Protein backbone atom coordinates (compact mmCIF):
# COMPACT_ATOMS: atom_id res chain seq x y z
CA MET A 1 143.88 85.74 104.33
CA THR A 2 141.97 88.93 103.58
CA THR A 3 138.33 89.76 103.07
CA SER A 4 136.53 92.89 101.93
CA PRO A 5 133.17 92.74 103.68
CA LYS A 6 130.36 95.07 102.70
CA THR A 7 128.00 93.42 105.18
CA ALA A 8 128.17 93.34 108.98
CA ILE A 9 125.99 91.70 111.61
CA VAL A 10 125.64 92.40 115.32
CA LEU A 11 124.69 89.19 117.12
CA GLY A 12 122.68 89.84 120.27
CA THR A 13 121.73 87.90 123.39
CA GLY A 14 121.49 84.16 122.75
CA LEU A 15 121.90 84.67 118.99
CA GLY A 16 125.67 84.34 118.68
CA GLN A 17 125.55 80.81 117.26
CA LEU A 18 125.24 82.18 113.74
CA ALA A 19 128.93 82.90 114.07
CA SER A 20 129.63 79.16 114.01
CA GLU A 21 128.51 79.10 110.37
CA ILE A 22 131.12 81.63 109.27
CA THR A 23 133.83 79.90 107.24
CA ASP A 24 137.36 80.97 106.28
CA ARG A 25 137.25 82.94 109.48
CA TYR A 26 139.71 84.88 111.49
CA GLU A 27 138.73 86.59 114.71
CA PHE A 28 139.95 89.19 117.15
CA PRO A 29 138.96 89.23 120.85
CA TYR A 30 137.72 92.69 121.76
CA GLN A 31 140.42 93.13 124.38
CA GLU A 32 143.05 92.88 121.64
CA ILE A 33 141.53 95.69 119.53
CA PRO A 34 142.68 99.24 120.36
CA ASN A 35 139.91 101.46 121.82
CA PHE A 36 137.34 98.63 121.82
CA PRO A 37 135.29 98.19 125.00
CA VAL A 38 134.97 94.68 126.43
CA SER A 39 131.51 93.15 126.91
CA THR A 40 130.72 92.21 130.51
CA VAL A 41 127.34 90.52 129.92
CA GLU A 42 126.78 86.77 130.16
CA GLY A 43 126.05 85.37 126.71
CA HIS A 44 128.10 88.00 124.87
CA SER A 45 131.37 86.39 123.76
CA GLY A 46 133.31 89.48 122.74
CA LYS A 47 134.88 88.74 119.36
CA LEU A 48 135.12 90.56 116.04
CA ILE A 49 134.92 87.95 113.29
CA PHE A 50 135.78 88.17 109.59
CA GLY A 51 135.01 85.42 107.10
CA LYS A 52 132.34 84.15 104.75
CA LEU A 53 128.68 83.33 105.32
CA GLY A 54 126.84 81.80 102.39
CA GLY A 55 129.76 82.75 100.18
CA VAL A 56 129.53 86.43 101.14
CA ASP A 57 132.38 88.26 102.90
CA ILE A 58 131.10 89.31 106.30
CA MET A 59 132.11 91.08 109.48
CA ALA A 60 130.36 89.95 112.66
CA MET A 61 130.28 91.28 116.20
CA GLN A 62 129.79 88.34 118.55
CA GLY A 63 128.71 90.30 121.60
CA ARG A 64 127.80 93.97 121.81
CA PHE A 65 128.24 96.77 124.33
CA HIS A 66 125.48 98.34 126.40
CA PHE A 67 125.00 101.76 127.92
CA TYR A 68 124.03 100.13 131.24
CA GLU A 69 127.50 98.58 131.51
CA GLY A 70 128.82 102.06 132.20
CA TYR A 71 130.12 102.88 128.75
CA SER A 72 129.49 106.20 127.04
CA MET A 73 127.46 106.25 123.86
CA LYS A 74 130.68 106.87 121.92
CA ASP A 75 132.05 103.62 123.36
CA VAL A 76 128.84 101.72 122.61
CA THR A 77 128.79 102.85 118.99
CA PHE A 78 132.53 102.87 118.32
CA PRO A 79 132.34 99.50 116.47
CA VAL A 80 129.88 101.02 113.98
CA ARG A 81 132.36 103.80 113.24
CA VAL A 82 134.96 101.11 112.61
CA MET A 83 132.53 99.33 110.28
CA TYR A 84 132.10 102.50 108.27
CA GLU A 85 135.85 102.97 107.92
CA LEU A 86 136.16 99.35 106.75
CA GLY A 87 133.60 99.94 104.00
CA ILE A 88 130.52 98.31 105.49
CA GLU A 89 127.37 99.24 103.55
CA THR A 90 124.71 96.99 105.11
CA LEU A 91 124.24 96.24 108.81
CA PHE A 92 122.06 93.52 110.35
CA VAL A 93 121.23 93.86 114.04
CA SER A 94 119.45 91.39 116.27
CA ASN A 95 118.34 91.48 119.87
CA ALA A 96 116.17 89.95 122.56
CA ALA A 97 113.18 92.09 123.53
CA GLY A 98 110.17 92.14 125.81
CA GLY A 99 106.85 92.26 123.99
CA MET A 100 103.98 94.61 124.86
CA ASN A 101 101.83 93.88 121.81
CA PRO A 102 98.98 91.54 122.85
CA ASP A 103 99.33 89.69 119.53
CA PHE A 104 102.88 88.63 120.37
CA LYS A 105 103.96 85.32 121.88
CA ILE A 106 107.28 84.31 123.43
CA GLY A 107 109.57 83.12 120.66
CA ASP A 108 108.08 85.37 117.95
CA LEU A 109 110.41 87.16 115.56
CA MET A 110 109.63 90.85 115.12
CA ILE A 111 110.99 92.90 112.24
CA ILE A 112 111.81 96.35 113.56
CA THR A 113 110.02 98.91 111.42
CA ASP A 114 110.88 101.93 113.59
CA HIS A 115 112.14 102.77 117.05
CA ILE A 116 111.57 105.11 119.98
CA ASN A 117 114.74 106.32 121.66
CA PHE A 118 114.52 106.45 125.47
CA PHE A 119 118.24 106.45 126.14
CA PRO A 120 119.29 109.41 128.32
CA GLU A 121 122.30 110.18 126.12
CA HIS A 122 122.10 110.53 122.34
CA PRO A 123 124.83 108.72 120.37
CA LEU A 124 125.31 111.74 118.08
CA ARG A 125 125.71 114.20 120.94
CA GLY A 126 128.88 116.25 120.63
CA LYS A 127 130.94 117.31 117.64
CA ASN A 128 129.38 116.09 114.41
CA PHE A 129 131.28 113.40 112.55
CA PRO A 130 131.63 114.15 108.82
CA THR A 131 129.97 110.83 107.95
CA GLY A 132 126.56 112.53 107.97
CA PRO A 133 124.68 115.79 108.56
CA ARG A 134 124.38 117.53 111.91
CA PHE A 135 120.61 116.87 111.91
CA PRO A 136 120.04 113.55 110.12
CA ASP A 137 116.61 112.60 108.83
CA MET A 138 115.23 109.44 110.46
CA HIS A 139 112.20 108.64 108.30
CA GLU A 140 113.60 105.36 106.93
CA THR A 141 115.98 104.27 109.63
CA TYR A 142 115.25 100.60 108.88
CA ASP A 143 115.68 99.95 105.16
CA HIS A 144 112.43 99.17 103.34
CA ASN A 145 114.12 96.99 100.72
CA LEU A 146 115.73 94.84 103.40
CA ILE A 147 112.42 94.50 105.24
CA ALA A 148 110.71 93.42 102.01
CA GLU A 149 113.49 90.87 101.43
CA ALA A 150 113.02 89.42 104.93
CA GLU A 151 109.28 89.13 104.38
CA GLU A 152 109.82 87.29 101.10
CA ILE A 153 112.33 84.88 102.67
CA ALA A 154 110.06 84.20 105.64
CA LYS A 155 107.17 83.47 103.29
CA GLU A 156 109.32 81.07 101.26
CA LYS A 157 110.38 79.24 104.42
CA GLY A 158 107.01 79.30 106.15
CA ILE A 159 108.29 81.42 109.05
CA LYS A 160 105.85 83.70 110.86
CA LEU A 161 107.05 87.27 111.29
CA GLN A 162 105.69 90.06 113.44
CA HIS A 163 106.34 93.74 112.75
CA GLY A 164 106.65 96.51 115.26
CA VAL A 165 108.27 99.51 116.91
CA TYR A 166 111.23 98.83 119.18
CA VAL A 167 111.63 100.99 122.30
CA GLY A 168 115.26 101.42 123.34
CA VAL A 169 115.84 101.95 127.08
CA GLN A 170 118.98 102.08 129.19
CA GLY A 171 118.30 99.19 131.63
CA PRO A 172 119.65 97.18 133.34
CA THR A 173 116.36 96.56 135.16
CA PHE A 174 113.59 94.86 133.26
CA GLU A 175 110.47 96.99 132.91
CA THR A 176 107.83 97.39 135.57
CA PRO A 177 104.23 96.57 134.59
CA ALA A 178 103.48 100.30 134.51
CA GLU A 179 106.48 101.00 132.26
CA TYR A 180 105.41 98.26 129.85
CA LYS A 181 101.96 99.85 129.65
CA MET A 182 103.42 103.32 129.14
CA TYR A 183 105.67 102.19 126.28
CA ARG A 184 102.71 100.44 124.67
CA ILE A 185 100.56 103.59 124.92
CA LEU A 186 103.36 105.58 123.30
CA GLY A 187 103.37 103.26 120.31
CA GLY A 188 105.93 100.59 121.20
CA ASP A 189 105.53 96.90 120.44
CA ALA A 190 108.73 95.61 122.06
CA VAL A 191 111.33 97.01 124.43
CA GLY A 192 115.03 96.31 124.91
CA MET A 193 118.34 97.71 126.10
CA SER A 194 120.35 97.86 122.87
CA THR A 195 120.19 98.36 119.08
CA VAL A 196 118.94 101.95 118.92
CA PRO A 197 122.35 103.61 119.48
CA GLU A 198 124.08 101.40 116.89
CA VAL A 199 121.30 101.94 114.35
CA ILE A 200 121.33 105.71 114.77
CA VAL A 201 125.08 105.89 114.17
CA ALA A 202 124.86 103.46 111.23
CA HIS A 203 122.11 105.60 109.69
CA HIS A 204 124.24 108.70 110.21
CA CYS A 205 127.02 106.92 108.31
CA GLY A 206 124.74 106.04 105.40
CA ILE A 207 124.79 102.33 106.24
CA LYS A 208 121.58 100.48 105.32
CA THR A 209 120.16 98.75 108.38
CA PHE A 210 117.87 95.82 109.10
CA GLY A 211 116.78 94.98 112.66
CA ILE A 212 114.98 91.98 114.11
CA SER A 213 113.97 91.09 117.67
CA VAL A 214 113.24 87.79 119.35
CA ILE A 215 110.35 88.26 121.77
CA THR A 216 111.71 86.57 124.89
CA ASP A 217 109.22 87.78 127.49
CA LEU A 218 105.89 89.61 127.71
CA GLY A 219 104.72 92.50 129.85
CA GLY A 220 102.08 95.16 130.33
CA PHE A 221 99.17 92.75 130.56
CA ASP A 222 96.71 92.12 133.38
CA VAL A 223 98.80 89.33 134.93
CA PRO A 224 102.41 90.42 135.68
CA VAL A 225 105.08 87.91 134.61
CA GLU A 226 108.49 87.82 136.29
CA VAL A 227 111.48 87.48 133.97
CA SER A 228 115.16 86.63 134.42
CA HIS A 229 118.19 86.97 132.16
CA GLU A 230 118.44 83.17 132.01
CA GLU A 231 114.85 82.89 130.76
CA VAL A 232 115.56 85.55 128.11
CA GLN A 233 118.57 83.57 126.88
CA GLU A 234 116.58 80.33 126.84
CA ALA A 235 113.77 81.84 124.78
CA ALA A 236 116.25 83.43 122.37
CA ASN A 237 118.06 80.13 121.91
CA MET A 238 114.79 78.33 121.14
CA ALA A 239 114.00 80.86 118.40
CA GLN A 240 117.53 80.81 117.04
CA PRO A 241 117.00 78.31 114.15
CA LEU A 242 114.34 80.55 112.59
CA MET A 243 116.41 83.69 113.12
CA THR A 244 119.45 81.96 111.63
CA ALA A 245 117.52 80.80 108.56
CA ILE A 246 116.33 84.33 107.79
CA MET A 247 119.65 86.02 108.53
CA ARG A 248 121.64 83.47 106.53
CA GLU A 249 119.51 83.97 103.43
CA MET A 250 119.37 87.76 103.80
CA ILE A 251 123.14 87.99 103.99
CA ALA A 252 123.46 85.73 100.95
CA ARG A 253 121.21 88.16 99.06
CA ALA A 254 122.72 91.32 100.58
CA GLU A 255 124.95 92.15 97.62
CA SER A 256 122.04 92.04 95.16
CA ILE A 257 120.00 94.27 97.50
CA GLU A 258 122.87 96.75 97.67
CA ALA A 259 123.14 96.73 93.88
CA HIS A 260 119.39 97.46 93.68
CA ASN A 261 119.76 100.37 96.12
CA LYS A 262 122.66 101.71 94.06
CA GLU A 263 120.63 101.49 90.86
CA GLN A 264 117.70 103.30 92.50
CA PHE A 265 119.98 106.08 93.77
CA ASN A 266 121.75 106.56 90.45
CA THR A 267 118.39 106.73 88.66
CA ALA A 268 117.18 109.45 91.02
CA HIS A 269 120.56 111.28 91.08
CA PRO A 270 122.14 110.73 87.64
CA THR A 271 124.85 113.34 88.19
CA GLU A 272 125.93 112.14 91.62
CA GLU A 273 128.15 109.26 92.66
CA TRP A 274 126.65 106.52 94.89
CA LYS A 275 129.83 106.31 96.97
CA SER A 276 129.70 110.03 97.74
CA GLN A 277 126.57 109.32 99.77
CA LYS A 278 128.24 106.59 101.81
């Protein structure tokens, strides 16, 4: 059995159950894939899955890699490079995050509209890959058309969505009260230990990206709240049905969104080929 996916999804902490809806599937444990790291975090299964979701060919990472596990940024983002070589054009990323925005509640879903990169190593550091320019523009890192599609789907399904800036940090410690306050002052709405490296490399490759966070804990307020990894997983699992509903429908519509992006590009660049930009 073969598939030709144009869409990939990275399933984060407590959100891997979407993989159970993939049909006609075949999967590869990370340890069986040459040069792939192996996830060491509880709740991250460690499989690369190919199949269909809502009738759309899809590639899914069930479990991701983190800088705090000791991997280099090249290791962390290696799967995105593989996605590019396999022809992936749209990437969906999800994560669990701590909320600093006072309007947020545990269990909220936050569309990532932008990010702040606090990782100590940049994923594009070193020799430039020919997939993109040496100094890539980052003005629309999270695709506006995909965000609009998510908003429409959420409205149709009566799902409340938050919007905000995701702060990417190395971990593995959760943030101190002072750090939560600092990130909030700097413009962050939620903070987590993943996503930013993968998104930067995907953007460098010309892959359209959509990101969404489950707010699993809160910080930076007057009353400090302790948090554990188990509580993060529990909160993410409780929010999973809403996340799954949005992701499932977005992936089903992904091909039409990509066709719209292609039409927009060809209208603006009538003498250039869409694929040459990929």
